[in-house]
Coordinates of C-alpha atoms and ligand atoms in Angstrom, one line a residue:
Chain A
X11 CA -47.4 9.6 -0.9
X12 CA -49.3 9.6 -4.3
X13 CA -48.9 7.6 -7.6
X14 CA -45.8 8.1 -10.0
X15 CA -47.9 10.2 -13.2
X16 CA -46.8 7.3 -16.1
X17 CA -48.7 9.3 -18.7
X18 CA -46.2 12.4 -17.8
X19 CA -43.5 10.2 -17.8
X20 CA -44.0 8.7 -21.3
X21 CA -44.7 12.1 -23.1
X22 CA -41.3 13.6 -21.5
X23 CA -39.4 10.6 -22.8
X24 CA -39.6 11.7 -26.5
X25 CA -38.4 15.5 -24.9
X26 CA -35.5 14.7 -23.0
X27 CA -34.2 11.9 -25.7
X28 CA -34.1 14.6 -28.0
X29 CA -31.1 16.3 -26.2
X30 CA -29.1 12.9 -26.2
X31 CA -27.5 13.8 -29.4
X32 CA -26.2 16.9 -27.8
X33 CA -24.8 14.8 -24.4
X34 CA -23.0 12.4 -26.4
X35 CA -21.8 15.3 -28.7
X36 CA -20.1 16.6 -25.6
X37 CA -18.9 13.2 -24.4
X38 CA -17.2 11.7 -27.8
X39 CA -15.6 15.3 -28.4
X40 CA -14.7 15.2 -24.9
X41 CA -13.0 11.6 -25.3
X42 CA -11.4 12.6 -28.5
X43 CA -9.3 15.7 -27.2
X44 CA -8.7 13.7 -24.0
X45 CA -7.5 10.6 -26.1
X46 CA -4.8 13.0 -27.5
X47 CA -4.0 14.6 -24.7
X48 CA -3.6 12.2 -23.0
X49 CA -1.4 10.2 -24.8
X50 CA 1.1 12.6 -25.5
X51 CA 1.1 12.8 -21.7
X52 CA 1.5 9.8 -20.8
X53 CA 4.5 9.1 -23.3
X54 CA 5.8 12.3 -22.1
X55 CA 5.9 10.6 -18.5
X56 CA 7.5 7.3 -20.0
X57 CA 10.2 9.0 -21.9
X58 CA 10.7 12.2 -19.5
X59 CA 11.1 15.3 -21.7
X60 CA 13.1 17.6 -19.6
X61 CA 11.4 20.7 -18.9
X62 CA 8.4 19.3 -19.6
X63 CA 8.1 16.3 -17.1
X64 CA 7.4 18.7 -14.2
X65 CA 4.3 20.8 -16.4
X66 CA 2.6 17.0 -16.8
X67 CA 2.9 15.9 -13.5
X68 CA 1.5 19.1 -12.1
X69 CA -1.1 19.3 -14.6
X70 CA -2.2 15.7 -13.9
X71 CA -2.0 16.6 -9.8
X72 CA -4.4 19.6 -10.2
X73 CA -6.9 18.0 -12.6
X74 CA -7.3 14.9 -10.6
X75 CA -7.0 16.7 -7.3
X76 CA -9.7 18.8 -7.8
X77 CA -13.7 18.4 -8.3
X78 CA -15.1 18.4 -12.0
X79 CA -17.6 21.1 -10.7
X80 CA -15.1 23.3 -9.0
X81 CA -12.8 23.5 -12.5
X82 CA -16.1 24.0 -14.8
X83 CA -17.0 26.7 -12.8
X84 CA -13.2 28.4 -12.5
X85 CA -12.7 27.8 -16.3
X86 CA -16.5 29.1 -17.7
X87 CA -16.8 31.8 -14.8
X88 CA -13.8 32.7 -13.2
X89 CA -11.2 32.8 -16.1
X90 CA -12.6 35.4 -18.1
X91 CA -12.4 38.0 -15.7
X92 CA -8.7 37.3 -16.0
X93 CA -8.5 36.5 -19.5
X94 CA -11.3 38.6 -21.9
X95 CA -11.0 36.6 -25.0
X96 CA -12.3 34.0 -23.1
X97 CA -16.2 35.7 -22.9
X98 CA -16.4 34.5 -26.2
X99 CA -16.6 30.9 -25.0
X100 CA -19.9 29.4 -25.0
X101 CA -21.0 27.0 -22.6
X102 CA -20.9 23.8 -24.7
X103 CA -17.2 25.0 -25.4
X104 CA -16.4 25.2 -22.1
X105 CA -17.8 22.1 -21.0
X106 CA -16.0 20.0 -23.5
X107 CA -12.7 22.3 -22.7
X108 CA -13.8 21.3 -19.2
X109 CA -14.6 17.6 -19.5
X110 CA -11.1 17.2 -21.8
X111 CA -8.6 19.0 -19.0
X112 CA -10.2 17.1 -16.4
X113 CA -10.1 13.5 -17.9
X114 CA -7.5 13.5 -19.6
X115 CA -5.2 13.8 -16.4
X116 CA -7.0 10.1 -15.6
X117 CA -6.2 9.1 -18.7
X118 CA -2.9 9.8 -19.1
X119 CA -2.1 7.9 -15.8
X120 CA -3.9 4.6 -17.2
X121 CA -2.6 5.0 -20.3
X122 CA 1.1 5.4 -18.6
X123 CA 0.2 2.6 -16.6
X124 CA -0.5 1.0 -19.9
X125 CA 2.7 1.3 -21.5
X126 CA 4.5 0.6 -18.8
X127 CA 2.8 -3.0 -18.9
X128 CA 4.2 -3.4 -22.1
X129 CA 6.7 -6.5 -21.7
X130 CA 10.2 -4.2 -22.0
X131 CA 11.9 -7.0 -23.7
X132 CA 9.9 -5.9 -26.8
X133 CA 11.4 -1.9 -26.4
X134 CA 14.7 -3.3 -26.5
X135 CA 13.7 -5.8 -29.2
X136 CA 12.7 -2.7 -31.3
X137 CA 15.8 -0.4 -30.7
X138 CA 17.8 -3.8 -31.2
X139 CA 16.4 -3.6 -35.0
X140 CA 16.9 0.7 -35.7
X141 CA 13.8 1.6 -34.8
X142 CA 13.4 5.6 -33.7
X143 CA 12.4 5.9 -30.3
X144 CA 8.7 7.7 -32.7
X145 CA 8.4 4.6 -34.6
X146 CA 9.1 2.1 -31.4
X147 CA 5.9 3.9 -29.9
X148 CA 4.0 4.4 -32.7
X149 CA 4.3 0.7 -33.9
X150 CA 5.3 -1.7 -31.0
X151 CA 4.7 0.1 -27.6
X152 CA 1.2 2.0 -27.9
X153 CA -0.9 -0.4 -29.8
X154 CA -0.5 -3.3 -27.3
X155 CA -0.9 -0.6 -24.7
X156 CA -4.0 0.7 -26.2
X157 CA -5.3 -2.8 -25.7
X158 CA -4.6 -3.3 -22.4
X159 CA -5.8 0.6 -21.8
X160 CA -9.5 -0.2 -23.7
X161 CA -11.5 -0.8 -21.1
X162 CA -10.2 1.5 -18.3
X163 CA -11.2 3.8 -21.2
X164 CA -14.1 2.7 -21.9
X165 CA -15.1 3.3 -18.1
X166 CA -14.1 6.3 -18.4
X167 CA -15.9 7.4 -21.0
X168 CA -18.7 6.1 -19.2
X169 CA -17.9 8.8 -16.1
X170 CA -17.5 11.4 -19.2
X171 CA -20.7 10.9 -20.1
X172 CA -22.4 11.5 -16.9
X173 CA -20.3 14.4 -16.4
X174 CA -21.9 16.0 -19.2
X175 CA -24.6 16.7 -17.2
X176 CA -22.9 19.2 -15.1
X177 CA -22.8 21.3 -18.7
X178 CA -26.5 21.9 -17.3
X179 CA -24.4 24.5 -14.2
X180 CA -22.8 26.4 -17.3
X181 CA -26.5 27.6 -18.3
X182 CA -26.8 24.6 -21.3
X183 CA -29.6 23.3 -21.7
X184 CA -29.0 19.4 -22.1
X185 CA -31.1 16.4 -20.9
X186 CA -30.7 18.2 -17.2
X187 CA -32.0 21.1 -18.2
X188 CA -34.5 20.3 -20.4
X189 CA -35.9 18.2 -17.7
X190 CA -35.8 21.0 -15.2
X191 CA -37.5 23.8 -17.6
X192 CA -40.3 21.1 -17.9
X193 CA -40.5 20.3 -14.1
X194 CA -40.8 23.7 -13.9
X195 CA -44.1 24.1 -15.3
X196 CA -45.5 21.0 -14.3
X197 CA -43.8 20.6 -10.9
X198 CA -43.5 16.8 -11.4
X199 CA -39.1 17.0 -10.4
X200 CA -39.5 13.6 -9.4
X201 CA -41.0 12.3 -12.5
X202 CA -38.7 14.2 -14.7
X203 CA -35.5 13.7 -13.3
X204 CA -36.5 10.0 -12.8
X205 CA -37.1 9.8 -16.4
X206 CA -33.2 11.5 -16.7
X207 CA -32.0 9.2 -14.7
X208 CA -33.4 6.1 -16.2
X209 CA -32.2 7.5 -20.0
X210 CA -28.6 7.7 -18.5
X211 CA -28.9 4.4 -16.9
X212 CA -29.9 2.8 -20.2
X213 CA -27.0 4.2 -22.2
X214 CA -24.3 3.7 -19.5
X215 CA -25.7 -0.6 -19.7
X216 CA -25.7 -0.5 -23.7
X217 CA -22.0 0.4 -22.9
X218 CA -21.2 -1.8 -20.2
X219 CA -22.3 -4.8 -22.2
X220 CA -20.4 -3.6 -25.5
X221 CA -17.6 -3.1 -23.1
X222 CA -18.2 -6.9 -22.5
X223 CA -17.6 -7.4 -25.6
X224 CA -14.8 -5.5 -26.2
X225 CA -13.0 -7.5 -23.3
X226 CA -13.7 -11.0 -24.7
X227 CA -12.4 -9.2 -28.0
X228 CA -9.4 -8.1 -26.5
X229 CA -8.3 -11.2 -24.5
X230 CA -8.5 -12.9 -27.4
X231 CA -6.3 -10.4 -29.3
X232 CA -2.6 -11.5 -30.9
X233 CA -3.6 -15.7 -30.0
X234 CA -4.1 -16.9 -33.6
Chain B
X26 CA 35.6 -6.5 -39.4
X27 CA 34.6 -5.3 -35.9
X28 CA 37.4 -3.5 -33.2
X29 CA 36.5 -2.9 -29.8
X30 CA 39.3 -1.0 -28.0
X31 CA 38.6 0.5 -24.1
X32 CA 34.8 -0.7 -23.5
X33 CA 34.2 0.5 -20.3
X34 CA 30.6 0.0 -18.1
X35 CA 29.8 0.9 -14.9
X36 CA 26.7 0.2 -12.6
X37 CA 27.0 2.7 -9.7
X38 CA 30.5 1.9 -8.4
X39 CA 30.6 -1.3 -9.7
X40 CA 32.5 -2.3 -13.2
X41 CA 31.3 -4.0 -14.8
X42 CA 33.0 -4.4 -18.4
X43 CA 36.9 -3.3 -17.5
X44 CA 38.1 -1.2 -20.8
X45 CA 37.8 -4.8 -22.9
X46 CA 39.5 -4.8 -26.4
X47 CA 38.2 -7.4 -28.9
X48 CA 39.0 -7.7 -32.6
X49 CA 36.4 -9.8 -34.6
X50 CA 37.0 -11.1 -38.2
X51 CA 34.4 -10.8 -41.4
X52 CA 33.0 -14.3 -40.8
X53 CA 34.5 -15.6 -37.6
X54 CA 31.9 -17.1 -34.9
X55 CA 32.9 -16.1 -31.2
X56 CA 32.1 -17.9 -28.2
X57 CA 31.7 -16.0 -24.8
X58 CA 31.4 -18.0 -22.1
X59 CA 31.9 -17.3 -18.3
X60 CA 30.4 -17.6 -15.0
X61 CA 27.4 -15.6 -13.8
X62 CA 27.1 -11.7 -13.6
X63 CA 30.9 -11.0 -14.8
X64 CA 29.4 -9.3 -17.6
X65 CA 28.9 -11.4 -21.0
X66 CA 25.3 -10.1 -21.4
X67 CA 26.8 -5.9 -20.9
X68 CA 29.4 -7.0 -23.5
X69 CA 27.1 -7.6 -26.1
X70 CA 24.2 -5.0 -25.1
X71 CA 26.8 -2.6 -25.1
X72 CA 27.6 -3.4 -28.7
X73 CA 24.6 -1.7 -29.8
X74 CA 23.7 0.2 -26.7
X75 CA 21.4 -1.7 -25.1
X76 CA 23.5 -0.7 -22.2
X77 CA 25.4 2.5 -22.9
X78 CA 29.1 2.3 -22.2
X79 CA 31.1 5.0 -20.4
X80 CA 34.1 4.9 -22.6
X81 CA 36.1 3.2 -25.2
X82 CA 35.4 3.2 -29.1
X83 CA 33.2 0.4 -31.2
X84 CA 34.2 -0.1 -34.8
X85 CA 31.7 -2.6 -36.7
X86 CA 31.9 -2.3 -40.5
X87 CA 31.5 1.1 -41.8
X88 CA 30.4 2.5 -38.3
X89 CA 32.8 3.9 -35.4
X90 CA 31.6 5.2 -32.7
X91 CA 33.2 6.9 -29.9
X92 CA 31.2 5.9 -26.7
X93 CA 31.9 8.9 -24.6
X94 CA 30.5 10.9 -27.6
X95 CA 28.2 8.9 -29.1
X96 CA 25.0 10.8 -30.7
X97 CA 21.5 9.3 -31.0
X98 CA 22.5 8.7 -34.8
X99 CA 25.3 6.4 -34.1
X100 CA 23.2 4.4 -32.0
X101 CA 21.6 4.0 -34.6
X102 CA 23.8 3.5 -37.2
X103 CA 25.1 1.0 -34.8
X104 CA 22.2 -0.8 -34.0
X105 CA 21.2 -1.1 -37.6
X106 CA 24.9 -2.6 -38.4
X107 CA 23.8 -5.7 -36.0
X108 CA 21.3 -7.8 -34.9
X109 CA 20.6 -9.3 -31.3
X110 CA 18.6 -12.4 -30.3
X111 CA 17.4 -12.0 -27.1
X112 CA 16.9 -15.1 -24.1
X113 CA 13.5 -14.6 -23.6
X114 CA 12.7 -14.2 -27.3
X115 CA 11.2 -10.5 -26.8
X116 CA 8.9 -10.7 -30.0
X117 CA 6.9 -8.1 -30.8
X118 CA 3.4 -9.7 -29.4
X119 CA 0.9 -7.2 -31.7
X120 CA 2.9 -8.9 -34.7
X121 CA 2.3 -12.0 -36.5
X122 CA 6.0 -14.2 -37.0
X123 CA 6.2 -12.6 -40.7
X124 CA 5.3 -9.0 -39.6
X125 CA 8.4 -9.6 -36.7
X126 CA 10.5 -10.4 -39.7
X127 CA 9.2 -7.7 -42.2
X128 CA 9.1 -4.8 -39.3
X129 CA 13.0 -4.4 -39.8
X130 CA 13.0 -4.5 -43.2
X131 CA 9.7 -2.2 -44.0
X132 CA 10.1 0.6 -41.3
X133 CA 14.1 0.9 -40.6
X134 CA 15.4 -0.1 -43.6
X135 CA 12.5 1.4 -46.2
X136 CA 12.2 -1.7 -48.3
X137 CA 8.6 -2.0 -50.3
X138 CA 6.5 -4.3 -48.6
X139 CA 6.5 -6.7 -51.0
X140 CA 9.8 -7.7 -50.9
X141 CA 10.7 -7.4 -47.4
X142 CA 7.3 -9.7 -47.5
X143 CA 9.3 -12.2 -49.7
X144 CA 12.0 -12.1 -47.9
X145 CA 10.6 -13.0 -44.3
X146 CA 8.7 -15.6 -46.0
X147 CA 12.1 -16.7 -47.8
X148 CA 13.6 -16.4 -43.6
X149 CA 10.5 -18.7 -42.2
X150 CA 10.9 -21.4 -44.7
X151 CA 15.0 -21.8 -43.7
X152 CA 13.6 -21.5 -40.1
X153 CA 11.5 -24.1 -41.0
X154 CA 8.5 -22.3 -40.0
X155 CA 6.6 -21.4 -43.5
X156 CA 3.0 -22.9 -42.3
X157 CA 3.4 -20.3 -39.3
X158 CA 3.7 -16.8 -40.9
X159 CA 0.7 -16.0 -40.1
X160 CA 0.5 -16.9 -36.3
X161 CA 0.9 -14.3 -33.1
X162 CA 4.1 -15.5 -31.1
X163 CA 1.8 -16.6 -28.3
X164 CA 0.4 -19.3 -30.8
X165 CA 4.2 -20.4 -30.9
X166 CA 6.1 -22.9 -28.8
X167 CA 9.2 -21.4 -26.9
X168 CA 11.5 -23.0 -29.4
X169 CA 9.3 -21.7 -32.4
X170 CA 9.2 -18.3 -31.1
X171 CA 12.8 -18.3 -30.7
X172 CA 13.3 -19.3 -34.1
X173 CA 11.5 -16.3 -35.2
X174 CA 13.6 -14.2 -33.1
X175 CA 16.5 -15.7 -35.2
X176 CA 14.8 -15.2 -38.5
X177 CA 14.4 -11.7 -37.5
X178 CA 17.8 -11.5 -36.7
X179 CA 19.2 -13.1 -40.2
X180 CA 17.3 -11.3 -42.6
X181 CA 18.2 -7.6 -41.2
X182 CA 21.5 -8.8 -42.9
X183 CA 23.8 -7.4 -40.6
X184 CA 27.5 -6.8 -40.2
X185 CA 27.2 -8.8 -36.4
X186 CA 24.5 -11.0 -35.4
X187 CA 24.6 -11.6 -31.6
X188 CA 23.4 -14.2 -29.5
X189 CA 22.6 -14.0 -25.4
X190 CA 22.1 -17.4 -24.2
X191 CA 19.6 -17.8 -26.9
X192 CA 18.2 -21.4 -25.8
X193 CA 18.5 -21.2 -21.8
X194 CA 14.7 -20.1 -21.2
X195 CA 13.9 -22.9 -23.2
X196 CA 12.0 -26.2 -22.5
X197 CA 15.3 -28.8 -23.1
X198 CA 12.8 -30.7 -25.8
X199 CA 12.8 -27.4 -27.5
X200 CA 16.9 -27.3 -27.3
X201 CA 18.1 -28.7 -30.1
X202 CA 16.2 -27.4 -33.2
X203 CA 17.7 -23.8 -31.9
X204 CA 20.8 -24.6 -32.2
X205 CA 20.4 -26.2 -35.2
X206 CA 19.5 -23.2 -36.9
X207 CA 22.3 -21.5 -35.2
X208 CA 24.3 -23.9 -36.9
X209 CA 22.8 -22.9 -40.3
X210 CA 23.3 -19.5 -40.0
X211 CA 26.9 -20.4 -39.1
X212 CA 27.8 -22.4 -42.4
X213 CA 26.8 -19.0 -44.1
X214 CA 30.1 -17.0 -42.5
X215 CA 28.0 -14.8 -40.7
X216 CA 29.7 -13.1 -37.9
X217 CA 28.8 -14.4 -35.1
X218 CA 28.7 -13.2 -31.0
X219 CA 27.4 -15.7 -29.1
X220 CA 27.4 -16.1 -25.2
X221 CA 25.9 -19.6 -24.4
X222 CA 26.5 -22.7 -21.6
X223 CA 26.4 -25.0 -24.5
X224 CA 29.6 -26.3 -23.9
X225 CA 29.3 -29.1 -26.8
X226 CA 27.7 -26.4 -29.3
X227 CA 30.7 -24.0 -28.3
X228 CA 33.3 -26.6 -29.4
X229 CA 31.7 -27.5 -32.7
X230 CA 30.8 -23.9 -33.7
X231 CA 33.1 -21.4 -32.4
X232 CA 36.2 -20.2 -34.6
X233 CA 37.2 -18.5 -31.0
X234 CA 35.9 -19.1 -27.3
X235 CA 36.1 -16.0 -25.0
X236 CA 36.5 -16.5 -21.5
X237 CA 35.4 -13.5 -19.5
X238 CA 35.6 -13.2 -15.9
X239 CA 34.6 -10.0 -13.2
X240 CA 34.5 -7.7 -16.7
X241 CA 37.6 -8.6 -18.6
X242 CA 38.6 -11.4 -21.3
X243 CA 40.5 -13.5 -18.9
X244 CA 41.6 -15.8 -22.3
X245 CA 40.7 -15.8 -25.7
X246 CA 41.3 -19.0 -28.0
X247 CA 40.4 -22.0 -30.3
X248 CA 38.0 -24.3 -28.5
X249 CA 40.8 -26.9 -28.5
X250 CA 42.6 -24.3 -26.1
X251 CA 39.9 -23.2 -24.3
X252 CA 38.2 -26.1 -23.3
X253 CA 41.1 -28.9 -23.4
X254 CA 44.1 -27.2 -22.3
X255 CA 43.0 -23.9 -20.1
X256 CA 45.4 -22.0 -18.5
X257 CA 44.1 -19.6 -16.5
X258 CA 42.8 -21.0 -12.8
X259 CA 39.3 -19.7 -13.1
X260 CA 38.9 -21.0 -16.0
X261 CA 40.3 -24.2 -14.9
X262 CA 37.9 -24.1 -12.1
X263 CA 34.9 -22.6 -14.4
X264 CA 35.4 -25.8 -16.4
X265 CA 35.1 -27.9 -14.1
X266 CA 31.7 -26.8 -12.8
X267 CA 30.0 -26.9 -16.1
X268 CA 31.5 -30.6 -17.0
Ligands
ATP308 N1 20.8 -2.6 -15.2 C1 21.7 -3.0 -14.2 N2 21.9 -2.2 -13.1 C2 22.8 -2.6 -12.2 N3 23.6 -3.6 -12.3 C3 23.5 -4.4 -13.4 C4 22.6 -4.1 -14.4 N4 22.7 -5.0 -15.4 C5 23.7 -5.8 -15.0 N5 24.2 -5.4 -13.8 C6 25.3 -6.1 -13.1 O1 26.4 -6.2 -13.9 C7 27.1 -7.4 -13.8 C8 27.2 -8.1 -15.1 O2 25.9 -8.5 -15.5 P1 25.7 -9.4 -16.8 O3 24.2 -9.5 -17.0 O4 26.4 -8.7 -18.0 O5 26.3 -10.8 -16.5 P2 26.4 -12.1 -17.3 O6 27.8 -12.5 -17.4 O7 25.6 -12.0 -18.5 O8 25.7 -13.1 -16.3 P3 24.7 -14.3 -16.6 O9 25.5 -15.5 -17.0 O10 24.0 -14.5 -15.2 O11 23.7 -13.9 -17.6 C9 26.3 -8.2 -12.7 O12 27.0 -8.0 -11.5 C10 24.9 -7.5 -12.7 O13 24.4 -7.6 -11.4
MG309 MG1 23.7 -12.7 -19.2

């Protein structure tokens, strides 16, 4: 066994935090799209558009029935022998295409989940009054399920951003592979994927505890 | 002036309203009373769809709709020609009392906000509720929130305001100040559809007591009928239960 190299370690901090930017890029664009998609999914499921019903439910099978890895690689490698406008794709692209598909099929089951934990007194209460089924959702129904949805979300936006690493298999260089190119060289992999690991570890426990916080937030919502 | 003529519901194989005809006056309060699951709550959520009917035509104010035919925008049109106040209250929890007020008024009925704003604050103060307007309905007592659910009734203005056993989920301290708004709202001649077991508040507010039983209107009369001098043997019976 021989001694961790600190010095090594401290000068590859600066180096790999540099590519944080581009991992949460990925991650909060990743989010965003899978927010919207999701949403429209899951108030697809609630409501049942016919025709449509059948698309989501197979959608959200495949995407959570599958590995994250295994769709990267059949969206960034093997679609575009099928599909040639897809070349153009770069692999950033196609790991927050990737990321999106692949969470938002979670998503839209906890946000479903969500909405159906919305006391169903209140629909009725809001089609008693005229409301459009758009506006009963819009106003009554998603923002109390949004709360109760928060910090599944958050969570998984926590998984989101660890899955940005596999961007690393789709040739991009992010914290991964900037700690690989340098490994390379020095041949110190334990030192700089330990140094990886701890910059992950730090950012996933500044969101746990504003997560935390979000909670006590959140149970305290609608009690003035 | 509100005509009912063939309602018809059915659960499965079960019916459960029986092709009921009821005319209702501008102004006139109506009673429904009756024993357990023959259909009082259906009645009334079938008025605006709650529950859809099968068959039979609804005529309330300026709106008829044919039930077999009806499109989303006579729902509508329906709904927005009554109000309902609901057992369990049902207030929108993301919404402070005066937003549950002003939520009618603002997003179905495209007032400006500052006068649908006066007006729920006009509805809290007769609800007696003005130093709450600001609170979520899980800051409320059950008989508070309920009076909300009232307010939010009354200031939609509507051709019908109904009623489904609007005090029975609450606390009995919490009885009495419900019903005394009831009775407010009453002195105004607002039509009135109320299905309650408050056999005393029946008798003092009700122009007309419906007695349903297994999905039809078994009798229909003054409380003076109804109550002191029933005819039909269920009701006979029904009566005496509830004494
Ligand atoms: N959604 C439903 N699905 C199936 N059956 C229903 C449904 N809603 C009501 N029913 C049935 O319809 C019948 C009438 O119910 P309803 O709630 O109108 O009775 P009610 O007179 O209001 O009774 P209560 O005094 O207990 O409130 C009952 O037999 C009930 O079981
Ligand atoms: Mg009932």
């Amino acid at each position: 066994m021989r001694a961790l190299d600190l010095d090594y370690m401290l000068g590859l901090v600066p180096v790999i935090l540099g590519y944080v930017p581009l991992t949460l890029f990925m991650a909060v664009a990743g989010m965003i799209c899978a927010l919207v998609l999701a949403s429209l999914m899951a108030v697809e499921r609630v409501i049942k558009v016919p025709g449509l019903d059948w698309l989501v439910i197979l959608f959200i099978s495949f995407f959570r029935g599958t590995p994250l890895l295994v769709q990267l690689f059949l969206f960034y490698y093997g679609l575009p022998q099928v599909f040639a406008f897809l070349t153009q794709i770069d692999g950033v692209t196609a790991a927050i295409m990737g990321l999106t598909l692949h969470f938002s099929a979670y998503m839209a089951e906890a946000i479903r989940a969500a909405i159906t934990g919305v006391d169903r007194s209140q629909w009725e209460a809001a089609q008693s009054i005229g409301m459009t089924q758009a506006q009963m959702m819009r106003r009554i129904v998603l923002p109390q399920a949004a709360r109760i949805a928060a910090p599944t979300l958050v969570n998984y936006f926590i998984d989101m951003i660890k899955g940005t690493s596999l961007a690393f298999t789709l040739g991009v260089t992010e914290m991964m592979g900037a700690a690989q190119k340098e490994a390379a060289g020095s041949f110190l992999y334990f030192e700089a994927f330990l140094v990886v690991a701890l910059i992950y570890w730090i950012m996933v426990e500044l969101l746990n505890q504003g997560q935390k916080v979000l909670e006590t937030y959140l149970n305290k919502a609608y009690a003035r | 002036m509100i005509r009912i003529r063939g309602l018809t519901k059915r659960f499965g194989d079960t019916t459960v309203l029986d092709a009921i005809d009821l005319d209702i006056e501008a102004g006139e309060r109506v009673v429904v009373i009756g024993p357990s699951g023959t259909g009082k709550s259906t009645l009334l959520r079938c008025l605006n769809f709650l529950d859809r009917p099968e068959a039979g035509s609804i005529a309330i104010g300026d709106v008829e709709v044919d039930a077999a035919r009806a499109s989303k925008k006579d729902i509508l049109a329906l709904r927005r020609a009554t109000s309902f106040v609901f057992q369990n209250y049902a207030l929108f929890a993301n919404k402070t009392a005066k937003e549950n007020i002003m939520e009618a008024l603002v997003i179905v009925q495209g007032q400006p906000r500052q006068q649908a704003e006066q007006r729920a604050l006009d509805v809290l103060a007769e609800t007696g509720l003005a130093e709450k307007a600001d609170s979520y309905p899980a800051a409320l007592s059950g008989g508070q929130q309920q009076r909300v659910g009232i307010g939010r009734a009354m200031a939609i203005g509507a051709d019908l305001m109904m009623f489904d056993e609007p005090t029975s989920a609450l606390d009995p301290e919490w009885v009495g100040e419900v019903l005394d708004l009831m009775r407010r709202v009453a002195e105004r001649r607002q039509t009135m559809l109320i299905v309650t077991h408050e056999m005393q508040f029946a008798r003092e507010i009700a122009d007309r007591i419906l007695f349903m039983e297994g999905g039809r209107i078994v009798e229909d009369g003054p409380p003076a009928q109804i109550l002191d001098a029933p005819r039909d043997a269920r009701l006979k019976q029904f009566l005496r239960r509830v004494a």
